[in-house]
Structures are given as C-alpha cells and as structure tokens.
C-alpha cells in the first residue's frame, strides 16, 4: 500500500494499537524548557518513577530569560525560580542542557535542529506547540501538554490517535520579498486557524522544494496556527545538506546508513491524501495580520475588511472585536498603520537567514522617529555569533536597533521585553492574540523584511517599493 | 486523577470564537512551578480592569463588571459554554488547570483545538463537542432561560427541564474520565513491548539512540 510521509513516520514508531483505536508510539527526542516542565518532574518524583531514556532529552531555558545584561543573572525572582527548577531537574537526572552562559543556548526550536540533535525520521515532542517547526526536517514533531511531558519522561511513549493526511501543494515562483512567513499567512488566512485541526499537514510542490531549510522551518512552525499540530516537508538534498555536519548528527558509517534511511522519508508517488489544497504563489504579495487571530491577514497593499461584506457572516462579531482591540477601522489601508515597536525574533524568524534579510534592508538607514524601540533577538547564541562575524550587529545598531541575547523575548513577553498598553508592534513572531505580547498590546505578524521596512518608515510599507 | 461525577449547575456562557489559551491564562502566571492556584487568573486580562501578576492579592483588583464570569447569575457554574475552536494556540496545560481550579468540570463548544482537547482528559475536565444544531439548542436554553444543565457522562447526555441531548465521545476518553485512569500506569503495562521496540530500532537506526 502506498504511504504518505506521515504514515511512514507513524508506522516506524508504532508500538501497539489498543482495541479502542489508540496507539502507543515511541518518542525519540524530547525537548524541555523551563515553563512547561517543572510540574512534570514534580509528578514523576511524586509517583516514584524514573526517566525512561535520559539520552533522549535536550533542555534549554528560553521562555523566561532576560535578553539584556545576562551577566547579572535573572533579576525577576519568580522567573529565576523557574529556571533554577529546570537546572535542578536536569542536574539531578544528568540531562543534556545548554545553560545561559553556553553559546549554544537559545530558543528550544532553534537549538534542536542547529545542534543536529533532531534529525529526519525522528519523533520529537516538546511542551510547546511550535514543536511543529521540526517537521521541516521530515521529523514527526508536535507539541504536548505537561501531563504528556511527564508521560514521555516516564515511558518514552505517547498515546495517540492517528491524524488524517492533508497535502498543501504550493506551486509557482515566489517573488522577491515574498517569504515563507508570508506563505504561512496566505495558507492560514485561506484555511482558517482551525482548518488543519485533526490533520497532519505535508507541504509539497515546486515552491516548497525551492525553500531553504530555515524557510521550511518558518513554514512548519506556523502550521500550529492553522490548527494542525504537525507540519511536514519530505527529505531532499536540502535536508541532508543541512543536517549532515551538525555536532550531534551521526558520523562516518552511521552517517552513510542514516542517509540511506533518510532518503526514503518521502511520500510515495501517487499516494492518496484525505485532503489536498492547491496554492499558486506566483502572484502573491507580502502579508500583514491586522487582527487578533493569525487568519486575519491581508496583502501589504490591501485594505482591512469591509463589515458590509460580512453582514450575514458569523465572523462579523469577531471582526468588530478585533477592530476594537486593535484600535483600527474597517476598510483602512494597511499601509496607513503606524507603529510603536518592532520585534524581530522568535522561533519563527530568528535564524541567520532572517537576520541577513533584515540587515540587507536596514543597511545605511535609520529607524523612524516614531518607533520607540526596535529589538532584534537572535534565536541562539550561535546565530548571534554568526551574525556578529558577518558584521550584521553593527548594521543593526547603526540603524537604531537594539541587539539582544537569545530567548523567546517579546514573542510572549514573559521577561521584560513586552508591549505596554495600546502599543502597536510589527512582529516576526507567530501569534497576534489579545495580550500575547503584553496586556492590551497590539501585534501585527509579518516577515522580517516587512518588519524591517516598517522600522525604517514608521508605518507599514510594501517592501518591494523600497 | 479524580473520577468524573455527574455535574448539575447553571452554565456560564461566553459568546466568542477562537478563545486561545493565552486568553484563558496569560503568560505571567506560567511562571508558577505548581499545578494549582490558577483559578483566580482564569481569563485574567478580560476579568480584571487592572493588570495583575503572580503573587498579587487578586481579590483586591478591580473587576470588569461586564465580563461574564463576574456576573452573579453564573456563580457556582461548573459548566462553561464557549464558541468554536476553543483552546487554540499555546499548548500550556495551565489553561486546563485554571479552568478546573476555578471550578469548571465541563466545557461545551462546537469545536476544540487538538492539544487543549487532549490536555483536558489528563486532568479530569470533560470537553463536549456538539454538532452545530445541538450547540445552538444549548445556547437557547441557557441564554434565555438560565436553565440548570445536568451532564451525565455515563449516559452521554446533557439535559435540563426543557432539553435532552446526547453527545458523542470516544470510548477510551470516556473510560479515562469515568474511572480516573492514570495513563502512565496503563502504558507501563506494556513495558516489555517498549523495550523490545528499542532493541529492534537501536540496530536499525543506531544514531537515534546515541549517547549524549
Ligand atoms: S519563541 Fe515564542 S512561540 Fe517560539 S517557543 Fe518561544 S514563546 Fe513559543
């Protein structure tokens, strides 16, 4: 029988199917951070259970950590308590962890692939919904809650019901300044934030083939915003090229074997998907979200929705709520929206490729006067190091950006990096929910290029025009 | 986990779709290292007029009188009814802990996000997904009449003096709630199968099992 990539990954890790239709699947890698793990370790201890496979775990503090004055340690005592709990749990159990003073520290979803700890064909979980990122490596990766974190710690397995298969086939050539972030927003605005619920999405088509590994990660990262916990891209030369020389990747004989294995991680030709969506990307423009859900997105040259068009739609009230929260009006030009802050970072867009794009746009330009703060937070210490080697940090600082240390930062504002009430931000992160970046803060999700252009002009502009 | 028992209370209703877990429990409360005490901060940004933080005395904060949870007619509600795609966004299980700590035992919606739905069953919270037609019936019943709803999981029914609705739930999920099953103990019954799998795979794909 023909199989999809998802079917293959599932079958490879399948241990048992219960009569009730649930299956036990084996988990190869488990990523851990400070926010969703303490209660799981606590539960494990309480039940007197051991960790099943300590070698499967990689831990890193990221959500809560400061991005400035790192040498002073964590000032917020409550955040410190949580990071200390992570340290203690890792130390007591002898787990691999990248500390704040380790150059390899960073956002969990940037660090895992960067180190070659996550590889094609693996099952990967983390107590974080953006674990979908790692589907870019053709790994079956999804986010779980804290009880499941405990379940994986104790058993190395999870109880799962198999998802349906969805194929999102993207063809056409992507125009300059249209990035995979824009593509993700096109897809989400088309299928909706619940469009992928119950499915594992595989991205196929010529446009996907042409994407770099980092761009694929951006796309898979945003899959959860379309409601699917897993987004996948099949293995090709780009994948193998990316993983093969990473520190924890297999070496020599093992590498040769692994490559043979990886090359089979593709959907069989002509396989049936439960649902297929075709997208032609050749005429697409950069995207900007205007509302409080990632599906509320428009073209950079577009207008906000007209309530008249939604007269009989059950979405009408949502739109009104979003206009109110965002302080915007119907039919407004998206280009007219002025900004207070710029955030470039998060597991969606904080890799070296993203930073190079930003540097290219802001080079020899200054950020607009109305921008109160513009911060760039690299995804990991190694991304930071590479950017500095290329001199990007100088370009950023000369333009007026702040150059920070790695972490989740203003993606969710658990540390000091957040929006104040009613502040408006162009952000390269993944969620524009109410209060996500700070209570009553207003978030617009965009690509790094669009964020960079907005920083220079003080309002949104079509980056293709500058 | 505690076994799920029949619930019979008024139902608190919020007319809103896509309620995300950031809204259910905002980030600043995720710094806690325990599972309890989140109830005071359920829907924090909407429920209070002033910002709050972990460790504050929340009873002193000014409440938003227009927010549904502050409406005295919903006092004591163990049933929450909310719009489509409830629990989307972040995987934080704190959202379920907050709902339960507040006192909810049942959430009714026309659809749920996957991770949230899954998290409910690990904690004894019953999410009931209803077809649009039945969902609208429930809304009518609670909105206009403020009827007491009774949720019986064994029979899979929602009833009030005016309505009687059957709901679907998969057998395994039902069993977990009804008997308060601990998934980890269940899985560990297959310990030998897991070890057998590891032995087989570490020959086939040894690099997956490399020591760090
Ligand atoms: S960067 Fe944002 S989305 Fe990514 S892991 Fe951190 S908080 Fe979650």
XYZ file of C-alpha atoms and ligand atoms in Angstrom:
686
model
C 0.000 0.000 0.000
C 1.218 3.487 -0.792
C 2.097 5.643 2.169
C 2.451 9.311 2.903
C 5.499 10.605 4.748
C 3.335 10.906 7.857
C 2.181 7.279 7.508
C 5.807 6.153 7.263
C 6.905 8.089 10.321
C 3.907 6.785 12.228
C 4.484 3.150 11.256
C 8.174 3.351 12.102
C 7.352 4.431 15.668
C 4.259 2.433 16.260
C 4.461 0.031 19.195
C 0.959 -1.108 19.893
C -2.644 -0.422 18.947
C -5.302 -0.791 21.610
C -8.777 -2.112 20.858
C -10.181 1.377 21.281
C -8.201 2.630 18.296
C -5.453 4.437 20.232
C -1.851 3.616 19.551
C 1.260 3.759 21.588
C 4.024 5.464 19.659
C 7.671 5.743 20.589
C 9.254 9.171 21.094
C 12.882 9.563 20.010
C 13.632 13.087 21.197
C 12.186 15.176 23.952
C 12.891 18.914 24.184
C 12.404 20.591 27.521
C 12.233 24.220 28.656
C 11.588 25.882 31.997
C 7.906 26.771 31.686
C 6.083 23.531 30.941
C 8.381 21.024 32.642
C 8.559 21.696 36.416
C 5.157 20.179 37.166
C 6.056 17.119 35.087
C 9.271 16.460 37.016
C 7.330 17.035 40.213
C 4.697 14.490 39.179
C 7.355 11.963 38.274
C 9.030 12.332 41.622
C 5.733 12.127 43.435
C 4.922 8.810 41.747
C 8.435 7.496 42.408
C 9.128 6.970 38.705
C 12.394 7.236 36.799
C 13.120 8.842 33.462
C 12.953 6.159 30.793
C 15.683 7.370 28.452
C 17.833 10.250 29.643
C 19.684 10.353 26.327
C 16.507 11.366 24.552
C 16.323 14.712 26.312
C 17.689 18.150 25.489
C 16.895 21.010 27.829
C 17.338 24.745 27.418
C 15.943 27.777 29.262
C 14.416 30.230 26.804
C 10.893 31.479 27.551
C 11.674 33.357 30.703
C 15.252 34.513 30.303
C 16.457 38.112 30.082
C 17.850 39.281 26.740
C 19.986 42.047 28.237
C 22.587 42.157 30.977
C 22.872 38.413 31.063
C 25.944 38.532 33.252
C 23.859 39.853 36.132
C 21.735 36.701 36.099
C 17.936 36.666 36.215
C 16.639 39.561 38.283
C 12.953 38.640 38.429
C 12.852 36.246 41.419
C 9.862 34.284 40.099
C 11.469 33.691 36.703
C 14.661 32.737 38.422
C 12.842 30.152 40.484
C 11.581 28.503 37.333
C 14.964 28.467 35.608
C 16.526 27.167 38.813
C 13.953 24.373 38.889
C 14.990 23.408 35.346
C 18.651 23.447 36.378
C 17.957 21.306 39.386
C 15.843 18.776 37.496
C 18.486 18.452 34.782
C 21.317 18.156 37.239
C 19.585 15.567 39.414
C 18.841 13.466 36.373
C 22.030 14.109 34.451
C 20.337 15.568 31.363
C 21.877 17.457 28.458
C 21.274 21.162 28.987
C 22.572 24.342 27.426
C 22.914 26.958 30.141
C 22.523 30.703 29.832
C 26.273 31.163 29.617
C 26.630 28.496 26.902
C 26.914 29.831 23.342
C 24.566 27.038 22.267
C 21.688 28.363 24.416
C 18.694 29.769 22.577
C 15.065 29.150 21.690
C 14.430 25.445 22.031
C 13.185 25.132 18.432
C 16.211 26.888 17.036
C 18.733 24.968 19.125
C 17.443 21.424 18.462
C 17.990 21.384 14.683
C 21.069 23.610 14.898
C 22.831 21.041 17.072
C 21.753 18.102 14.918
C 20.010 16.630 17.941
C 16.843 16.464 15.883
C 17.142 14.529 12.668
C 14.943 13.346 9.815
C 12.731 10.393 10.639
C 12.629 11.015 14.370
C 9.605 11.536 16.559
C 10.056 14.761 18.503
C 7.926 16.279 21.255
C 8.156 19.317 23.495
C 5.799 21.015 25.905
C 5.371 23.777 23.366
C 3.005 23.968 20.427
C 5.632 25.265 17.991
C 7.363 21.905 18.067
C 5.750 21.602 14.642
C 8.854 23.508 13.439
C 10.853 20.293 13.212
C 8.585 18.772 10.604
C 10.806 20.736 8.219
C 13.394 18.011 8.827
C 10.845 15.308 7.947
C 10.568 14.501 11.644
C 7.184 13.748 13.202
C 7.140 16.596 15.687
C 4.319 18.042 17.748
C 3.611 19.960 20.936
C 2.221 18.347 24.065
C 0.913 19.441 27.456
C 2.677 18.995 30.770
C 0.937 15.704 31.655
C 2.208 14.291 28.400
C 5.680 15.632 29.124
C 5.524 13.525 32.279
C 4.190 10.565 30.292
C 7.112 10.735 27.865
C 9.632 11.155 30.678
C 8.268 8.030 32.350
C 7.562 5.791 29.362
C 9.251 7.248 26.258
C 5.882 6.819 24.588
C 2.652 8.649 23.928
C -0.901 7.536 23.392
C -2.068 8.896 20.083
C -4.822 8.588 17.581
C -3.581 8.791 14.045
C -4.298 12.057 12.249
C -5.665 12.404 8.745
C -3.321 13.408 5.910
C -3.534 16.837 4.307
C -1.430 17.879 1.335
C -0.836 21.582 0.845
C 0.691 21.801 -2.584
C 2.364 25.096 -3.307
C 3.479 25.870 -6.836
C 4.741 28.880 -8.717
C 7.768 31.017 -8.218
C 7.924 33.134 -5.107
C 8.567 36.757 -5.953
C 11.340 38.694 -4.315
C 10.408 39.893 -0.816
C 7.760 37.215 -0.500
C 8.960 34.760 2.126
C 7.809 31.559 3.752
C 6.354 33.646 6.587
C 4.108 35.326 4.029
C 3.278 31.937 2.583
C 2.265 30.672 6.037
C -0.045 33.678 6.458
C -1.548 33.103 2.998
C -2.294 29.498 3.933
C -3.752 30.341 7.351
C -5.942 33.116 6.004
C -7.181 30.677 3.381
C -7.918 27.586 5.507
C -8.503 29.345 8.838
C -6.996 28.784 12.270
C -8.957 25.558 12.694
C -8.529 24.429 9.075
C -5.868 21.897 9.932
C -7.421 20.515 13.117
C -7.207 16.715 13.104
C -4.724 16.650 10.221
C -1.008 16.211 9.753
C -0.115 18.674 7.008
C 2.534 17.898 4.426
C 3.812 20.778 2.315
C 4.622 19.725 -1.241
C 5.048 21.324 -4.650
C 7.764 23.154 -6.523
C 7.725 26.246 -4.306
C 8.456 24.123 -1.226
C 11.290 22.314 -2.994
C 12.940 25.672 -3.596
C 12.771 26.779 0.021
C 15.861 26.735 2.194
C 15.822 24.640 5.338
C 15.340 27.714 7.501
C 12.383 28.883 5.430
C 10.843 25.442 5.710
C 11.180 25.680 9.476
C 9.324 29.003 9.444
C 6.502 27.437 7.470
C 6.247 24.303 9.624
C 6.468 26.460 12.743
C 3.309 28.341 11.726
C 1.424 25.109 10.996
C 0.017 25.079 14.512
C -1.601 28.448 13.777
C -3.610 26.649 11.108
C -4.794 24.170 13.752
C -2.585 21.214 12.765
C -0.103 20.026 15.380
C 2.246 18.627 12.739
C 3.613 20.118 9.509
C 5.991 18.137 7.318
C 8.349 18.561 4.397
C 9.837 15.476 2.712
C 13.576 14.828 2.721
C 15.578 16.077 -0.251
C 19.161 17.230 -0.831
C 18.472 20.475 1.039
C 17.517 18.484 4.124
C 20.543 16.228 4.060
C 22.888 19.094 3.312
C 21.533 20.917 6.353
C 21.745 18.093 8.887
C 24.836 16.170 7.954
C 27.614 18.138 9.611
C 25.831 19.195 12.769
C 27.552 18.481 16.108
C 25.199 15.695 17.217
C 24.500 14.281 13.748
C 25.739 10.750 13.012
C 29.294 10.399 11.743
C 31.089 8.120 9.261
C 29.499 4.699 8.846
C 26.432 5.776 10.778
C 26.042 8.806 8.538
C 26.133 6.703 5.404
C 23.491 4.389 6.863
C 21.425 7.314 8.064
C 21.461 8.978 4.655
C 20.141 5.811 3.046
C 17.375 5.740 5.612
C 16.550 9.440 5.298
C 16.225 9.337 1.523
C 13.175 7.161 1.909
C 11.391 9.763 4.018
C 9.126 10.970 1.233
C 5.506 10.303 0.373
C 5.032 7.536 -2.176
C 4.296 8.754 -5.651
C 0.557 8.991 -6.286
C -0.402 8.356 -2.661
C -3.871 9.433 -1.578
C -4.283 12.296 0.907
C -7.521 12.810 2.821
C -7.497 16.411 1.685
C -5.455 18.401 -0.836
C -5.215 22.158 -1.161
C -3.526 23.752 -4.162
C -1.946 27.148 -3.892
C -0.355 29.162 -6.662
C 2.061 31.570 -5.147
C 3.400 33.370 -8.191
C 1.181 36.443 -7.824
C 1.259 36.716 -4.047
C 2.189 39.835 -2.116
C 3.756 40.125 1.335
C 1.224 39.653 4.127
C 0.341 41.561 7.277
C -2.050 40.482 10.015
C -4.328 43.276 11.125
C -6.426 41.492 13.785
C -6.186 39.236 16.798
C -6.004 35.891 15.046
C -3.356 34.812 12.518
C -6.089 34.252 9.938
C -6.927 37.973 9.976
C -4.312 38.844 7.376
C -4.271 40.969 4.239
C -1.873 41.825 1.443
C 0.512 44.655 2.181
C -1.244 46.722 -0.498
C -4.673 45.726 0.760
C -7.376 47.158 2.987
C -8.911 45.945 6.203
C -12.202 44.078 5.750
C -15.445 45.863 4.985
C -18.109 44.991 7.547
C -20.733 45.474 4.865
C -19.356 42.329 3.170
C -19.739 40.382 6.400
C -23.310 41.429 7.111
C -24.639 37.903 7.323
C -21.452 36.165 8.273
C -20.925 34.592 11.681
C -17.459 36.180 11.575
C -18.838 39.708 11.822
C -18.700 39.964 15.596
C -15.113 38.611 15.632
C -14.090 41.294 13.179
C -15.694 44.025 15.263
C -13.969 42.723 18.402
C -10.662 42.680 16.571
C -11.094 46.230 15.188
C -11.865 47.448 18.694
C -8.962 45.694 20.326
C -6.509 46.735 17.640
C -7.762 50.325 17.502
C -8.364 50.076 13.749
C -11.242 50.771 11.399
C -12.823 48.832 8.601
C -11.599 49.491 5.052
C -8.481 51.221 6.355
C -5.354 50.871 4.195
C -2.971 48.551 5.941
C -0.104 50.815 4.831
C -1.506 53.666 6.897
C -0.979 51.808 10.171
C 1.694 53.485 12.303
C 3.845 51.507 14.670
C 5.457 51.981 18.080
C 7.727 48.974 18.327
C 9.484 46.470 16.153
C 10.305 42.923 17.243
C 12.499 40.690 15.146
C 12.925 37.276 16.690
C 11.033 34.150 17.935
C 11.270 30.544 16.821
C 9.510 31.601 13.613
C 12.029 34.141 12.340
C 15.250 34.457 14.309
C 17.678 32.390 12.281
C 20.662 33.718 10.408
C 18.810 33.861 7.098
C 16.195 36.126 8.692
C 18.824 38.428 10.146
C 20.609 38.735 6.818
C 17.351 39.792 5.176
C 16.824 42.481 7.810
C 20.394 43.748 7.523
C 20.031 43.999 3.783
C 17.011 46.276 4.139
C 18.127 48.500 7.004
C 21.732 48.957 5.934
C 22.700 52.655 5.982
C 19.200 53.667 7.002
C 17.817 54.883 10.309
C 14.702 53.712 12.031
C 11.831 56.239 12.010
C 11.467 58.727 14.857
C 8.082 57.434 15.987
C 9.489 53.967 16.682
C 10.036 53.813 20.444
C 12.027 50.650 20.368
C 13.186 48.134 17.800
C 14.804 44.981 19.049
C 16.479 42.082 17.309
C 16.715 38.888 19.317
C 18.701 36.115 17.647
C 17.372 32.564 18.022
C 20.511 31.184 19.614
C 23.964 32.122 20.804
C 25.376 30.558 17.666
C 23.100 32.630 15.436
C 24.267 35.661 17.386
C 27.895 34.715 16.957
C 27.486 34.156 13.227
C 25.660 37.469 12.764
C 28.444 39.279 14.598
C 31.042 37.546 12.475
C 29.261 38.880 9.391
C 29.038 42.345 10.926
C 25.241 42.371 10.964
C 25.106 43.563 14.565
C 26.933 46.753 13.542
C 24.443 47.404 10.751
C 21.531 46.897 13.146
C 22.904 49.120 15.870
C 23.845 51.843 13.438
C 20.259 51.891 12.235
C 18.977 52.205 15.772
C 18.078 48.633 16.587
C 18.946 47.011 19.892
C 20.941 43.814 19.559
C 19.971 41.314 22.228
C 20.857 37.935 23.672
C 18.856 34.860 22.591
C 15.492 33.816 24.013
C 11.740 33.921 23.338
C 11.647 37.549 24.399
C 8.770 39.637 23.075
C 7.164 36.692 21.303
C 5.255 36.134 24.516
C 6.651 38.735 26.893
C 7.358 36.545 29.893
C 10.524 38.508 30.551
C 10.876 42.312 30.473
C 10.508 42.541 26.703
C 6.874 43.384 26.162
C 4.387 45.860 24.817
C 2.786 48.430 27.078
C -0.932 49.066 26.847
C -2.092 50.085 23.354
C 1.408 49.951 21.892
C 1.481 48.676 18.344
C 4.181 46.330 17.130
C 5.347 44.841 13.845
C 6.498 41.433 14.972
C 8.087 38.474 13.226
C 6.606 36.081 15.798
C 3.657 33.757 15.340
C 0.731 34.864 17.488
C -1.234 38.097 17.466
C -3.674 37.033 20.175
C -5.002 39.645 22.578
C -2.380 40.369 25.198
C 0.149 37.960 23.724
C 2.999 40.492 23.718
C 1.724 42.400 26.723
C -1.623 43.354 28.204
C -3.634 45.382 25.656
C -0.637 45.394 23.313
C -1.345 45.258 19.568
C 0.570 42.812 17.411
C 0.913 42.651 13.631
C 2.578 39.496 12.331
C 4.889 39.994 9.364
C 8.033 38.665 7.716
C 11.429 40.002 8.807
C 11.626 42.026 5.591
C 8.286 43.729 6.166
C 9.188 44.380 9.815
C 12.497 45.905 8.766
C 10.849 48.161 6.190
C 8.248 49.223 8.763
C 11.021 50.125 11.200
C 12.569 52.484 8.676
C 9.299 54.151 7.669
C 7.471 54.098 10.988
C 4.417 52.518 9.347
C 3.802 49.547 7.115
C 5.099 49.851 3.572
C 5.370 47.484 0.674
C 8.939 46.282 0.995
C 9.014 45.737 -2.766
C 8.766 49.507 -3.248
C 11.817 50.484 -1.250
C -6.887 11.522 38.823
C -10.328 12.058 40.338
C -13.225 10.234 38.755
C -15.688 12.308 36.820
C -19.072 12.587 38.524
C -22.388 13.900 37.296
C -22.489 17.694 37.149
C -25.623 19.765 37.612
C -25.311 23.571 37.669
C -26.034 26.704 35.701
C -23.823 27.061 32.650
C -21.631 30.128 32.154
C -21.783 31.239 28.538
C -19.292 33.320 26.580
C -20.220 34.240 23.026
C -16.810 34.222 21.456
C -14.956 32.047 18.963
C -11.269 31.102 18.866
C -10.647 31.648 22.572
C -6.945 30.923 22.841
C -5.006 29.586 25.809
C -3.171 32.925 26.156
C -6.571 34.452 26.967
C -7.550 31.582 29.270
C -4.387 32.018 31.333
C -1.990 34.860 30.484
C 1.757 34.311 30.373
C 2.767 35.966 33.650
C 1.059 33.175 35.583
C 3.002 30.465 33.744
C 5.963 31.212 35.954
C 4.440 29.097 38.710
C 6.001 25.710 39.337
C 2.892 24.042 40.763
C -0.379 22.902 39.210
C -2.823 24.739 41.434
C -3.907 28.240 42.283
C -4.572 29.342 38.688
C -8.331 29.807 39.181
C -8.049 33.431 40.278
C -6.355 34.221 36.992
C -8.651 32.413 34.616
C -9.311 34.867 31.730
C -7.293 37.391 33.722
C -6.973 40.122 31.066
C -10.718 40.143 30.457
C -11.835 39.582 34.001
C -9.974 42.383 35.756
C -9.689 46.024 34.823
C -6.186 46.296 36.234
C -3.108 44.344 35.279
C -2.062 41.565 37.625
C 0.914 39.443 38.450
C 1.767 36.153 40.035
C 1.666 36.600 43.798
C -0.733 39.589 43.809
C -3.754 39.575 46.047
C -6.303 39.242 43.264
C -9.293 39.885 45.466
C -8.125 43.497 45.715
C -8.022 44.033 41.965
C -10.853 45.862 40.253
C -13.083 43.500 38.323
C -14.657 44.103 34.936
C -18.393 44.101 35.744
C -19.254 43.327 32.137
C -17.247 40.137 31.946
C -19.388 37.020 32.100
C -17.535 35.344 34.966
C -18.248 38.373 37.137
C -21.966 38.050 36.529
C -23.603 36.769 39.712
C -26.051 34.631 37.773
C -23.170 32.348 36.775
C -21.974 31.885 40.334
C -21.196 28.277 41.103
C -21.210 27.263 37.422
C -19.234 24.098 36.739
C -20.153 24.156 33.077
C -18.620 26.562 30.565
C -20.116 27.080 27.124
C -17.973 28.872 24.532
C -17.646 29.394 20.769
C -15.854 27.482 18.057
C -12.190 26.393 18.200
C -11.917 26.755 21.971
C -8.405 26.401 23.434
C -6.411 27.190 20.299
C -2.805 28.393 20.430
C -0.238 27.543 23.044
C -0.003 24.015 24.481
C 0.022 25.303 28.069
C -1.810 22.809 30.262
C -2.133 25.683 32.715
C -5.279 26.594 30.740
C -6.947 23.373 31.863
C -5.608 23.754 35.390
C -7.045 27.276 35.566
C -10.485 26.206 34.332
C -10.570 23.383 36.868
C -9.194 25.402 39.730
C -11.921 27.952 39.087
C -14.456 25.160 39.424
C -15.312 24.127 35.872
C -15.715 20.414 35.199
C -17.237 20.604 31.712
C -16.572 22.780 28.666
C -19.072 22.722 25.820
C -18.203 24.047 22.371
C -18.810 23.345 18.713
C -15.102 22.538 18.314
C -11.832 22.389 20.237
C -8.177 22.748 19.323
C -6.324 19.411 19.403
C -3.740 19.964 22.135
C -6.198 21.605 24.518
C -8.722 18.815 23.957
C -6.064 16.254 24.781
C -4.930 18.109 27.891
C -8.484 18.090 29.298
C -8.533 14.318 29.653
C -5.276 14.261 31.582
C -6.881 16.323 34.319
C -10.480 15.203 34.551
C -12.069 18.066 32.608
C -14.784 16.957 30.191
C -14.813 18.791 26.831
C -18.075 18.179 24.972
C -18.065 18.806 21.266
C -21.518 19.371 19.833
C -22.886 19.486 16.319
C -23.958 22.990 15.372
C -27.652 22.171 15.724
C -27.326 20.897 19.286
C -24.904 23.636 20.189
C -27.482 26.247 19.202
C -30.136 24.405 21.208
C -27.955 24.597 24.325
C -27.292 28.279 23.819
C -31.018 28.947 23.555
C -31.625 27.015 26.720
C -29.060 28.764 28.865
C -29.177 32.233 27.363
C -32.886 32.843 27.560
C -33.916 30.587 30.397
C -30.797 30.299 32.514
C -31.696 26.643 32.998
C -29.707 24.263 35.147
C -27.889 21.751 32.955
C -27.124 18.224 34.022
C -24.207 16.441 32.397
C -24.127 12.694 32.707
C -21.031 11.167 31.167
C -22.071 7.536 31.600
C -25.167 8.048 29.508
C -23.526 10.789 27.418
C -26.362 13.200 27.966
C -26.930 16.896 28.568
C -30.336 17.663 29.994
C -32.358 20.442 31.547
C -36.054 20.796 32.220
C -36.506 21.710 28.580
C -33.904 19.822 26.580
C -32.334 16.409 26.293
C -29.259 15.973 24.115
C -26.983 13.010 23.505
C -23.315 13.754 22.862
C -20.524 11.724 21.306
C -17.243 10.921 22.957
C -14.769 8.237 22.109
C -14.856 5.179 24.381
C -11.285 5.395 25.562
C -11.555 9.069 26.522
C -14.787 8.360 28.372
C -13.228 5.468 30.270
C -10.295 7.656 31.321
C -12.610 10.241 32.883
C -15.173 7.857 34.356
C -12.547 5.696 36.041
C -9.930 8.393 36.632
C -7.324 6.304 34.800
C -3.644 7.174 35.064
C -2.258 6.885 31.541
C 1.304 6.313 32.688
C 0.468 3.167 34.665
C -1.512 1.893 31.699
C 1.409 2.439 29.344
C 3.897 0.857 31.701
C 1.920 -2.385 31.463
C 3.476 -2.635 28.007
C 6.991 -2.115 29.320
C 8.325 -5.233 27.639
C 6.965 -4.217 24.274
C 8.660 -0.836 24.581
C 11.995 -2.450 25.426
C 11.606 -4.895 22.554
C 10.961 -1.951 20.204
C 14.054 -0.122 21.441
C 16.230 -3.174 20.900
C 14.985 -3.606 17.369
C 15.332 0.077 16.478
C 18.753 0.583 18.002
C 20.047 -1.954 15.479
C 18.171 -0.418 12.614
C 18.772 3.278 13.344
C 21.577 3.353 15.934
C 22.187 7.101 15.536
C 18.783 7.812 17.083
C 19.947 6.225 20.329
C 23.374 7.807 20.559
C 24.572 8.783 23.997
C 24.952 12.475 24.599
S 9.700 31.968 20.521
Fe 7.563 32.232 21.047
S 6.482 30.621 20.005
Fe 8.642 30.113 19.966
S 8.944 28.755 21.690
Fe 9.368 30.839 22.390
S 7.435 31.602 23.173
Fe 6.966 29.776 21.990
